[in-house]
Tab-separated table of C-alpha atoms in Angstrom:
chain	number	residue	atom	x	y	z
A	1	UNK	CA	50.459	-81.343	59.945
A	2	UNK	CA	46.781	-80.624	60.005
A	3	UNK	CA	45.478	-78.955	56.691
A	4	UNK	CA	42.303	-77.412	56.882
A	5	UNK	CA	39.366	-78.178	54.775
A	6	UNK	CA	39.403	-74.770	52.881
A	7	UNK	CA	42.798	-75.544	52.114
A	8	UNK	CA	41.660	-78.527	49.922
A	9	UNK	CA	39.325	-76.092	48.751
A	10	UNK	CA	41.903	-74.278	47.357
A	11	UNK	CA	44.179	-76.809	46.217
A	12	UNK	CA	41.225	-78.031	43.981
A	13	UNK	CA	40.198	-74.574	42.449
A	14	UNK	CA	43.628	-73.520	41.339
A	15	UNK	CA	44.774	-77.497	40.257
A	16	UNK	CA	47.605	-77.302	43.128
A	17	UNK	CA	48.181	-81.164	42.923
A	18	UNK	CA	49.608	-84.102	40.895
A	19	UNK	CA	47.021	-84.374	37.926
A	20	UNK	CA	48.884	-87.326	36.486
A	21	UNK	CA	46.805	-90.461	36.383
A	22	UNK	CA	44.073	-89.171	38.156
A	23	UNK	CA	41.240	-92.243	38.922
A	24	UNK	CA	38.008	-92.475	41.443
A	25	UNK	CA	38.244	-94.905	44.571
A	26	UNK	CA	37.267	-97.667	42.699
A	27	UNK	CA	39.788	-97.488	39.738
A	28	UNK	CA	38.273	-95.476	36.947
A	29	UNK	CA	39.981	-92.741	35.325
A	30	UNK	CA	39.416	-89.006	36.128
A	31	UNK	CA	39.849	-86.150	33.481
A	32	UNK	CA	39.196	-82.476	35.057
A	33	UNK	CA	38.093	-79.867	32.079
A	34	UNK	CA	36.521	-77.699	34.490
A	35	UNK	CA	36.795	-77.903	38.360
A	36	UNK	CA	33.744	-75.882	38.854
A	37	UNK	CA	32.715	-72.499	40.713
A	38	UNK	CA	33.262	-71.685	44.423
A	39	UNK	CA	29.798	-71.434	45.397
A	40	UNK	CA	29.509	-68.954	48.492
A	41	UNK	CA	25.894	-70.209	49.407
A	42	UNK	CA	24.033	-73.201	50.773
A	43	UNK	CA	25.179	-76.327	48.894
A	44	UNK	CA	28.086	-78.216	47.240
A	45	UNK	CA	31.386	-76.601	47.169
A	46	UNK	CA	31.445	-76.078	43.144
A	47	UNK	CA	29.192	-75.711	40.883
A	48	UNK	CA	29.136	-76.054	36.674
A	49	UNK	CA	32.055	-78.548	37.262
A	50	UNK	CA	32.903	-80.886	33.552
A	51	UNK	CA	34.710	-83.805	34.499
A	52	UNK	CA	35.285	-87.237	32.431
A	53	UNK	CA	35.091	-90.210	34.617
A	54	UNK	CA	35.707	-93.240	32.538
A	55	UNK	CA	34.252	-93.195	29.243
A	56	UNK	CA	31.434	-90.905	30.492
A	57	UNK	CA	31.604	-86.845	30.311
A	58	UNK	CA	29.958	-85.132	33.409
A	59	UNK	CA	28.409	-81.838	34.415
A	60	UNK	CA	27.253	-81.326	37.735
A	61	UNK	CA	28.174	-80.197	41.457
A	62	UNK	CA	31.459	-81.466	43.479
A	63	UNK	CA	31.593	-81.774	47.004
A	64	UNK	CA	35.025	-81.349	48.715
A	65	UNK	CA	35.683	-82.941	52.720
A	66	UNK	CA	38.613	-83.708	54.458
A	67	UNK	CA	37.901	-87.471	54.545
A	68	UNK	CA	35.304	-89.160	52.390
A	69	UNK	CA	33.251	-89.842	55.905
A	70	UNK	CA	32.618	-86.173	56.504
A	71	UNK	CA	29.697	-87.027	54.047
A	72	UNK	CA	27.661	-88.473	56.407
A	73	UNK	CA	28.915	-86.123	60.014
A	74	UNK	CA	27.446	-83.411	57.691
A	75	UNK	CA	24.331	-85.117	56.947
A	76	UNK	CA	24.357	-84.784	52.655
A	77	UNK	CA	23.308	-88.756	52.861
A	78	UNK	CA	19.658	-87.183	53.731
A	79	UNK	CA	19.753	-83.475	51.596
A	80	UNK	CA	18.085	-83.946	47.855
A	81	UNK	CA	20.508	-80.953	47.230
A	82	UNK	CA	23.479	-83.022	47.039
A	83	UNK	CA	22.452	-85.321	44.930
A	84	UNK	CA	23.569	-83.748	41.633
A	85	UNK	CA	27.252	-84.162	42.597
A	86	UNK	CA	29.354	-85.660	40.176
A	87	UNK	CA	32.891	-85.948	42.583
A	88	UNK	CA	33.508	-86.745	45.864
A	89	UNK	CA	37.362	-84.629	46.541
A	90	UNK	CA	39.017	-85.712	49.474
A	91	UNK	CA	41.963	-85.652	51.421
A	92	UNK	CA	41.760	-88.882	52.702
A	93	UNK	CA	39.055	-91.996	51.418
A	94	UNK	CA	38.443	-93.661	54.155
A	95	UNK	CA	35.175	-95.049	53.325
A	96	UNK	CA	32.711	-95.179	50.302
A	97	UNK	CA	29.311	-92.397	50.502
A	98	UNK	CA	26.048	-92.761	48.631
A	99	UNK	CA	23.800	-89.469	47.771
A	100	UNK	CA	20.374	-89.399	49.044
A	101	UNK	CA	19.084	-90.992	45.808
A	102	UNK	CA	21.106	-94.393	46.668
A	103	UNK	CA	23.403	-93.724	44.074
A	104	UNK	CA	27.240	-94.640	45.262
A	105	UNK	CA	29.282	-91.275	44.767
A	106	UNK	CA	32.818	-91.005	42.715
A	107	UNK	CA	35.856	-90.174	44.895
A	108	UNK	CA	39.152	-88.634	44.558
A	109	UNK	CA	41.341	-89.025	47.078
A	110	UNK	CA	44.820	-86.249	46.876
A	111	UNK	CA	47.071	-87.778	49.430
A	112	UNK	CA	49.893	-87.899	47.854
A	113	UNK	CA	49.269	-85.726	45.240
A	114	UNK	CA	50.054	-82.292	47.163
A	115	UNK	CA	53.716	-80.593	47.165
A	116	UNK	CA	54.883	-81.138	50.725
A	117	UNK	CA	56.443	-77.727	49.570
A	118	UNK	CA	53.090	-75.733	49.171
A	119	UNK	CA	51.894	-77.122	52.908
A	120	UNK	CA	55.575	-76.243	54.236
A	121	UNK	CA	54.507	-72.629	53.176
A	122	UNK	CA	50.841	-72.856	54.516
A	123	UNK	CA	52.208	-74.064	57.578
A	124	UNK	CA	55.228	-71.446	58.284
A	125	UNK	CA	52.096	-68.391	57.412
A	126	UNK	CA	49.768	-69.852	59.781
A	127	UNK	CA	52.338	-70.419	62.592
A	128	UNK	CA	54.020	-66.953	62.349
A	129	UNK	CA	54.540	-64.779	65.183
A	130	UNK	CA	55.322	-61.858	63.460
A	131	UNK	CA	53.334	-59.093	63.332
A	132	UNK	CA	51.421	-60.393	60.686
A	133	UNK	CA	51.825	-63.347	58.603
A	134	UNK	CA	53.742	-62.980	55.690
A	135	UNK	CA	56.038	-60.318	57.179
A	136	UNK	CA	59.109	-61.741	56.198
A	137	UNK	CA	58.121	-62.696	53.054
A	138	UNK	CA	55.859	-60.294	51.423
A	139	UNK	CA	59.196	-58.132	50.301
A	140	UNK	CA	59.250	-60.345	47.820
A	141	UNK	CA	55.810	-60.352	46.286
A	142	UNK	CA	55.422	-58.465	43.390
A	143	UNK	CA	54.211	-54.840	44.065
A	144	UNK	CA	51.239	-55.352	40.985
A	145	UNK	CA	50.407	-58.321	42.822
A	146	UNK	CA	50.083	-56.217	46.075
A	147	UNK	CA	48.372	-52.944	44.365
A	148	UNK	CA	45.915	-55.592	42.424
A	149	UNK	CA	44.612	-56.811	45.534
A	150	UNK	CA	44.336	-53.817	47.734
A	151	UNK	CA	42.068	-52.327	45.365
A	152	UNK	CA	38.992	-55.688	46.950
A	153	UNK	CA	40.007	-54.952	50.046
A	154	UNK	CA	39.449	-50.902	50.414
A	155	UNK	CA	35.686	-51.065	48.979
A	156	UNK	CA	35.359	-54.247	51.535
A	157	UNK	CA	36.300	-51.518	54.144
A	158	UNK	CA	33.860	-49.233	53.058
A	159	UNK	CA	31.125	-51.213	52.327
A	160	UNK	CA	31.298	-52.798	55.946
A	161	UNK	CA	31.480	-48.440	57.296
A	162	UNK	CA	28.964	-47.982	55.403
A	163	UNK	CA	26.593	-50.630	56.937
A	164	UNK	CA	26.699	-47.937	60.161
A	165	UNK	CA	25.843	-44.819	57.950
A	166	UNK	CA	22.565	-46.422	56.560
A	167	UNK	CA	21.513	-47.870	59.901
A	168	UNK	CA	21.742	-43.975	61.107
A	169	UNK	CA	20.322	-42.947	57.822
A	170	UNK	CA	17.165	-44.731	58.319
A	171	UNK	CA	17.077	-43.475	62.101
A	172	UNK	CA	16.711	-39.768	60.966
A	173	UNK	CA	14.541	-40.787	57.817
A	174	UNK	CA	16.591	-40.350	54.987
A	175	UNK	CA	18.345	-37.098	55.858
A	176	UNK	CA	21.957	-36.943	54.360
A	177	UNK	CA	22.952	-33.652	55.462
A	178	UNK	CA	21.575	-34.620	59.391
A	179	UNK	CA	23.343	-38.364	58.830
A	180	UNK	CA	26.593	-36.152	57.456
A	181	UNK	CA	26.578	-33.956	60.564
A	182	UNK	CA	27.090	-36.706	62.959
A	183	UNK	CA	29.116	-38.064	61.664
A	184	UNK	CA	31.473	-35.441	61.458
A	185	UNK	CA	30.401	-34.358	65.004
A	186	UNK	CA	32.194	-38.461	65.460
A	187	UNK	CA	34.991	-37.321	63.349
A	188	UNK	CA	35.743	-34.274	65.785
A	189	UNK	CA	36.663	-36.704	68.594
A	190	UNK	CA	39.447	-38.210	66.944
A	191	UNK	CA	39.178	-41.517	68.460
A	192	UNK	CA	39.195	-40.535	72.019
A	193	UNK	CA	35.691	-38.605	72.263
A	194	UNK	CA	34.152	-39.665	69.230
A	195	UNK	CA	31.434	-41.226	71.424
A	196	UNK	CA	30.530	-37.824	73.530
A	197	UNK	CA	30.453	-35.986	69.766
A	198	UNK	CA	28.384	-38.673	68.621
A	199	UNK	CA	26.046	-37.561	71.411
A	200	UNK	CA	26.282	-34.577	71.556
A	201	UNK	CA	25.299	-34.487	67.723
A	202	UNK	CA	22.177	-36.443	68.849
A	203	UNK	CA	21.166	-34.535	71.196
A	204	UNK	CA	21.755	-31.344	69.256
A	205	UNK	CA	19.273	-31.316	66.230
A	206	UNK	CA	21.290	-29.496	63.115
A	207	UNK	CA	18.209	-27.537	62.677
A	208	UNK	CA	18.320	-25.691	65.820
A	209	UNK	CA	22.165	-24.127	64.563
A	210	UNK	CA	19.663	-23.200	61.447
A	211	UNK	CA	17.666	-20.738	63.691
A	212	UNK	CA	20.792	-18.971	64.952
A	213	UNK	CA	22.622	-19.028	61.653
A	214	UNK	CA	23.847	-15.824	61.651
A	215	UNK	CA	24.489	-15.395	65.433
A	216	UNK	CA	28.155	-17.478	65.807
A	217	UNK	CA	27.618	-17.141	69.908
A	218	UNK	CA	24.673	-18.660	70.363
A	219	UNK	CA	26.285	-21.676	67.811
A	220	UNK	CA	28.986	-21.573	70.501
A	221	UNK	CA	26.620	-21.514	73.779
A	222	UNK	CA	24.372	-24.385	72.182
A	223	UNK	CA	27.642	-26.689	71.530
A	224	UNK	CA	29.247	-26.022	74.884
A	225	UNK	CA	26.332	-25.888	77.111
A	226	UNK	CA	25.145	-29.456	75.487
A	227	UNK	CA	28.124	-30.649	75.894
A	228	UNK	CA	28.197	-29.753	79.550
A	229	UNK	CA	30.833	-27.602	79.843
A	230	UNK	CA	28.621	-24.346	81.017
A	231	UNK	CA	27.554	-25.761	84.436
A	232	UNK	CA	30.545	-23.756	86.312
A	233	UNK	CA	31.346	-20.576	87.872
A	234	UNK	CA	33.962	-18.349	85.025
A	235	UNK	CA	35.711	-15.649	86.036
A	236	UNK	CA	36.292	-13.682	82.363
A	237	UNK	CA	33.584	-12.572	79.957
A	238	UNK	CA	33.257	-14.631	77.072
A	239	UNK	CA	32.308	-18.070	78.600
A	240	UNK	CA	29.810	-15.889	81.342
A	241	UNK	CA	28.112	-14.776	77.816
A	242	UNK	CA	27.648	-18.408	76.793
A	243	UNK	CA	26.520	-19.607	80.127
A	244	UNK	CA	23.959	-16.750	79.377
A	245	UNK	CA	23.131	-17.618	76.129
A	246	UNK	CA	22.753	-21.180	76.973
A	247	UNK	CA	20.365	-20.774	79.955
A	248	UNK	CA	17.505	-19.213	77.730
A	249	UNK	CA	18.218	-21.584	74.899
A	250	UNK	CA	18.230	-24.834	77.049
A	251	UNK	CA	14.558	-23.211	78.505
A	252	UNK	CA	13.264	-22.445	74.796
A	253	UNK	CA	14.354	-25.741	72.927
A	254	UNK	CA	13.950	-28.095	76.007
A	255	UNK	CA	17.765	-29.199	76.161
A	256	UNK	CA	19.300	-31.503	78.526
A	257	UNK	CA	23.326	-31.677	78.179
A	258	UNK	CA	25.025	-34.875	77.842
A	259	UNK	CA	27.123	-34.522	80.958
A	260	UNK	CA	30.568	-32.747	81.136
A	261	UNK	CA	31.974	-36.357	82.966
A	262	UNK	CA	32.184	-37.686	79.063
A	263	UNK	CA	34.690	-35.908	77.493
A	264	UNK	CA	38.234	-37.469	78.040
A	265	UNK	CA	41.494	-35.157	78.609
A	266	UNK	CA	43.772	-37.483	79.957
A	267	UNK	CA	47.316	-37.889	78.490
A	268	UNK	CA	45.796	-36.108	75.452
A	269	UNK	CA	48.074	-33.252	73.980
A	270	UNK	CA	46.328	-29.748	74.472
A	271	UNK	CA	45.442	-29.049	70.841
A	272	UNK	CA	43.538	-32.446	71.025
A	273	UNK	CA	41.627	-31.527	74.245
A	274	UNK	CA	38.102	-31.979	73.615
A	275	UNK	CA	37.068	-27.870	74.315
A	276	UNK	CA	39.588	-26.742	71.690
A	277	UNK	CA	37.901	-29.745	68.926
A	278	UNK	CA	34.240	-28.441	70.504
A	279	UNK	CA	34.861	-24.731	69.571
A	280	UNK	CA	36.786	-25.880	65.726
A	281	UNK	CA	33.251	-28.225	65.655
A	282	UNK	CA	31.554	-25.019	66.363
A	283	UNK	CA	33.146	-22.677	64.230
A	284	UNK	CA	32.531	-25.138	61.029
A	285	UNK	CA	28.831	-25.178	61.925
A	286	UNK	CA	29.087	-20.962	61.709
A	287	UNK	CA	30.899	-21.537	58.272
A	288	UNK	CA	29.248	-24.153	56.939
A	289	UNK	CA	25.285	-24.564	56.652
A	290	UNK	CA	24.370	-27.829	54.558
A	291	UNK	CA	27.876	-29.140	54.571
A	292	UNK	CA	27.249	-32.364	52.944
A	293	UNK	CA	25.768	-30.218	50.027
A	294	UNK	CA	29.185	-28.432	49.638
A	295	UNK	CA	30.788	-31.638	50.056
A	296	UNK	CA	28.494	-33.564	47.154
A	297	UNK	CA	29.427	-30.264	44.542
A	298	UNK	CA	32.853	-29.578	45.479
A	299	UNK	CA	35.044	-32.095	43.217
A	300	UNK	CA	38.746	-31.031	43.775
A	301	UNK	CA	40.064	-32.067	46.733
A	302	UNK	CA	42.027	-28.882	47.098
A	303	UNK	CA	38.046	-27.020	47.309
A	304	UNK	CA	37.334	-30.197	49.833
A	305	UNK	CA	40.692	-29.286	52.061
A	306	UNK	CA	39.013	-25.780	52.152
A	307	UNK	CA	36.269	-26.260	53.696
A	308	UNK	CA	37.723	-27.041	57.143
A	309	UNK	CA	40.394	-24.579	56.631
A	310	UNK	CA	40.077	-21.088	58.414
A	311	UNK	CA	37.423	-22.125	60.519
A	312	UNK	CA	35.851	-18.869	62.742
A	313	UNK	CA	37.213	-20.080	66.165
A	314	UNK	CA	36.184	-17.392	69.071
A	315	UNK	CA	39.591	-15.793	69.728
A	316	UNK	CA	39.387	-16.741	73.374
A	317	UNK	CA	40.647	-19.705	72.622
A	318	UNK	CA	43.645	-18.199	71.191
A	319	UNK	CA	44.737	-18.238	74.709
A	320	UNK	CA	43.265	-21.354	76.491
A	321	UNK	CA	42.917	-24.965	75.694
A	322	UNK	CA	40.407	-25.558	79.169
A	323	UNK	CA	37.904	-22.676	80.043
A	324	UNK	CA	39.903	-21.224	83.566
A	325	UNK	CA	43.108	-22.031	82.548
A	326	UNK	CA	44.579	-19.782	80.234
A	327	UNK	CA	47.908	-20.658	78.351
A	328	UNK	CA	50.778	-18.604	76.232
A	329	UNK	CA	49.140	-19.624	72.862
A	330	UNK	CA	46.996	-21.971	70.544
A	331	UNK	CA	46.727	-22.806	67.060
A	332	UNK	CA	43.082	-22.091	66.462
A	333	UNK	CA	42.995	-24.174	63.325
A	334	UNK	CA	42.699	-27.974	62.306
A	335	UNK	CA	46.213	-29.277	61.494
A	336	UNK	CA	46.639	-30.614	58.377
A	337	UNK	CA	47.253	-34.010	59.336
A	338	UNK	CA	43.492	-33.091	61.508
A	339	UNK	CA	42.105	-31.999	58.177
A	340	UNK	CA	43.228	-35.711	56.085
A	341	UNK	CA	41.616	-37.726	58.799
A	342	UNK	CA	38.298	-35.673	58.214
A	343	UNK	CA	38.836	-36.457	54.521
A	344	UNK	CA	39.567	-40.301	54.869
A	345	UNK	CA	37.487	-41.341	57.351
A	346	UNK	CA	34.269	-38.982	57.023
A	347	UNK	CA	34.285	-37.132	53.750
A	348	UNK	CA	35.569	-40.173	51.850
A	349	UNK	CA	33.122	-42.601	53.139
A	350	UNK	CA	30.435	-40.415	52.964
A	351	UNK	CA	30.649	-40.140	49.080
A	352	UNK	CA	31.151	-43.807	48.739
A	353	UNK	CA	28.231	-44.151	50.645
A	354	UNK	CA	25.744	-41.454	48.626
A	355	UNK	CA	27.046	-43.464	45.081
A	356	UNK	CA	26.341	-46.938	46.531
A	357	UNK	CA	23.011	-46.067	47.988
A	358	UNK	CA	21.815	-44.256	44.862
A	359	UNK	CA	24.196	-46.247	42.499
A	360	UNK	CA	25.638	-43.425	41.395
A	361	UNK	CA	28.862	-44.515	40.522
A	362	UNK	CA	30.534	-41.265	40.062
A	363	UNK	CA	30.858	-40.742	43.300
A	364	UNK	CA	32.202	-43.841	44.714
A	365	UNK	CA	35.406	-42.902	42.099
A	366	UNK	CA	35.757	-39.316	43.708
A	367	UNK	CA	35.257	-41.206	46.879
A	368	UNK	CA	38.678	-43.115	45.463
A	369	UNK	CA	40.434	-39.877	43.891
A	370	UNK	CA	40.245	-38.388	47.085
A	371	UNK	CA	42.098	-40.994	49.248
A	372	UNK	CA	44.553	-41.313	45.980
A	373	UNK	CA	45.332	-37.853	46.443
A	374	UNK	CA	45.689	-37.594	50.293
A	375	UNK	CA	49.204	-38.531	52.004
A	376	UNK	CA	49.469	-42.031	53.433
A	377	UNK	CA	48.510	-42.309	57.114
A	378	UNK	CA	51.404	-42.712	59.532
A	379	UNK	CA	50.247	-45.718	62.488
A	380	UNK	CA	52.102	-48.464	63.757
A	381	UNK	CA	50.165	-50.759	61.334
A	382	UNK	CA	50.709	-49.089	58.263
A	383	UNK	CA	54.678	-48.818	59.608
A	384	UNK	CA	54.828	-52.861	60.028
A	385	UNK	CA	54.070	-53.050	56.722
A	386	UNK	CA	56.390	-51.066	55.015
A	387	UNK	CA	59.525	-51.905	57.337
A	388	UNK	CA	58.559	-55.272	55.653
A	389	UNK	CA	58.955	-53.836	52.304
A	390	UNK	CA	55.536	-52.841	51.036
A	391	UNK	CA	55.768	-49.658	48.940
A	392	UNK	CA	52.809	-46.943	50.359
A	393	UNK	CA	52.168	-43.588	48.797
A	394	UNK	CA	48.925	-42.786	49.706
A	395	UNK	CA	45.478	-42.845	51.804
A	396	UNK	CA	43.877	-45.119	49.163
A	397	UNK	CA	46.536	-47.573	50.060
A	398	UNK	CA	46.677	-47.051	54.144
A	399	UNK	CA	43.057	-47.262	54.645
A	400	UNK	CA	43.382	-50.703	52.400
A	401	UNK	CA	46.697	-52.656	54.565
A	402	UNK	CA	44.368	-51.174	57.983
A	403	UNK	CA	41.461	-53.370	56.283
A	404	UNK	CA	43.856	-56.126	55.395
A	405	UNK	CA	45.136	-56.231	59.126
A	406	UNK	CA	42.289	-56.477	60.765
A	407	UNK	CA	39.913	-58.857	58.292
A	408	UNK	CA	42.502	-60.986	56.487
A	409	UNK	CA	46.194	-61.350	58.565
A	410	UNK	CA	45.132	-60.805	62.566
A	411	UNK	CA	42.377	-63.661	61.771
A	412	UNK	CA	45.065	-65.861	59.600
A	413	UNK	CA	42.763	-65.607	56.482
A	414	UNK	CA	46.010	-66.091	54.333
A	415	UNK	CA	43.759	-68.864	51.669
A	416	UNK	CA	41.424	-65.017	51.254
A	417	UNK	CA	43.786	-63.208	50.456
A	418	UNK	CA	45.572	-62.865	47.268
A	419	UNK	CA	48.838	-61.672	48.647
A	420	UNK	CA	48.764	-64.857	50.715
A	421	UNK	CA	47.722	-67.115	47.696
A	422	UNK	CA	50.772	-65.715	45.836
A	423	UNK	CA	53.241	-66.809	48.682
A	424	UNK	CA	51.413	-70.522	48.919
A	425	UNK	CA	51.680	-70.812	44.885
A	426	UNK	CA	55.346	-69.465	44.458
């Protein structure tokens, strides 16, 4: 069986082997009273390590390799940096190392030492073929141990989204409210045409909707006709009004729509069709001036859900999903399960983001409430997980397993993950 290197790692941090009799390579006895900290940056593997090794108590680095030769393939014979280890850990000592002071380096060698158990289990998580490692064992992990880990994993998610907010940040100089409105313009495409409102949001300054606040058609013309959905012959009145409209506000502002070939309708339900989202994106902007504001003052999620409730969708859509093809009837108004997604993946994020980048910490916890207090996302992902047994309640706790998925069990990173390090130590 091959066993990785962080594996050893491992086995050395949490004292997975046979401490009995430990001794160097050249007969001298070992005590470990500290093994040391992981250290995450350039350098030996632990740091701060206390270790007796004969009559003689040392604190200082250890280095940890596969087999005791990997010292030299990785060039520490020649780095000043290594020279303050105390330990050589190994799986196998297959020959003796010096640091780059001369001096002949200590080694522990744990062949042998290791439950064949403990690799059985490393082995049969790595190999799986499930749908993600542990699936047919993770039933039996304790639910704390589950819900204590989740927690590192959901602000991992949101840190890494919010690397995308601050990059757009910067781009429009440190304006939330602009940042805020494009990426709810994204969060209108649901996936499909997130991309065309993404540009459509850039190519549509928020401050021009601030000149025709009060005037809910020209909103309307400016969001359709950017989007390209104006360059057509109609044959009823309200989209000839916005075609209109949208000719003298393209000449006054300069426009140039993004192209009507963008938008996606294929095997898309109706309500989803990207005309229907562009006139609920439009009516929001008619509701809502400085939504992020709103969003930053409002703290129960009940006000939040309001906000995107009874939008003022034209009524002509009340009867058509496509402009020219008119239909029985339409829901004007964001399903509910339209509204959570807003709230998990938009208004969520965008609060952790505001506390991190201000360190405001209050709102990275409403940023939690919220997602506490939404219902748990239904996806094939978040199914796998609890056909295998894990117990979900909430968005707090979807957004986290779609995290785990994708960073920790599609990439195998069971020794990361403390869900994984529970199966491996049972």
């Amino acid at each position: 069986m091959r066993i990785p290197e962080e594996l050893i790692h491992l086995i050395w941090q949490l004292r997975l082997y046979d401490s009995t009799e430990l001794q160097t390579n050249d007969h001298q006895s070992i005590q470990i009273l500290n093994c040391g900290y992981a250290n995450k940056h350039a350098g030996p593997d632990f740091t701060d390590a206390k270790i007796i090794i004969g009559q003689t108590t040392w604190v200082g680095q250890v280095e940890i390799h596969l087999k005791s030769s990997d010292w030299y393939v990785h060039g520490h014979q020649n780095d000043a940096a290594y020279n303050n280890v105390i330990l050589h850990v190994v799986l196998d000592d297959d020959m003796q190392v010096q640091t780059a002071n001369g001096a002949t380096l200590p080694t522990l060698s744990l062949r042998g030492r290791i439950n064949e158990q403990l690799l059985q289990r490393y082995q049969s998580l790595i190999g799986a073929t499930y749908a993600f490692p542990c699936e047919k064992q993770i039933g039996g992990i304790d639910g704390f141990v589950i819900s204590g880990f989740l927690p590192r994993v959901l602000v991992e998610r949101l840190e890494q989204k919010c690397k995308e907010i601050f990059e757009r940040l910067e781009q429009l100089n440190g304006n939330w409210d602009e940042t805020f409105y494009h990426f709810m313009a994204k969060s209108f495409g649901f996936k499909i045409n997130a991309v065309s409102m993404q540009l459509l949001a850039q190519s549509l300054p928020q401050q021009l909707f601030a000149k025709h606040k009060d005037q809910a058609l020209q909103i309307e013309a400016l969001v359709f006709g950017q989007a390209g959905f104006l360059n057509q012959q109609f044959d009823e009145e309200y989209p000839n009004l916005l075609k209109q409209e949208y000719a003298f506000l393209k000449k006054k502002y300069g426009l140039q729509d993004i192209g009507v070939a963008l938008w996606k309708f294929l095997r898309m339900r109706p309500q989803n069709f990207p005309t229907l989202r562009l006139a609920q994106f439009a009516a929001l902007i008619v509701k809502s001036n400085h939504l992020f504001s709103k969003v930053l003052e409002v703290k129960k999620v009940k006000e939040l859900k309001l906000l995107f409730e009874d939008l003022p969708v034209n009524k002509f859509w009340e009867t058509h999903y496509h402009f020219n093809k008119e239909t029985a009837h339409v829901n004007l108004q964001l399903g509910k399960q339209s509204i959570d997604n807003i709230l998990i993946n938009t208004v969520s994020l965008f609060l952790f983001a505001y506390g991190k980048y201000g360190q405001q910490a209050n709102y990275q916890t409403r940023a939690f409430y919220l997602l506490e207090s939404i219902a748990a996302e239904k996806n094939k992902v978040v199914s796998q997980y609890e056909n295998a047994g894990v117990e979900i309640g909430n968005a707090y706790q979807t957004q986290a397993l779609l995290q785990l998925r994708k960073n920790y069990c599609n990439q195998k990173k069971c020794l990361n993950c403390g869900i994984g390090l529970k199966i491996l130590k049972r």
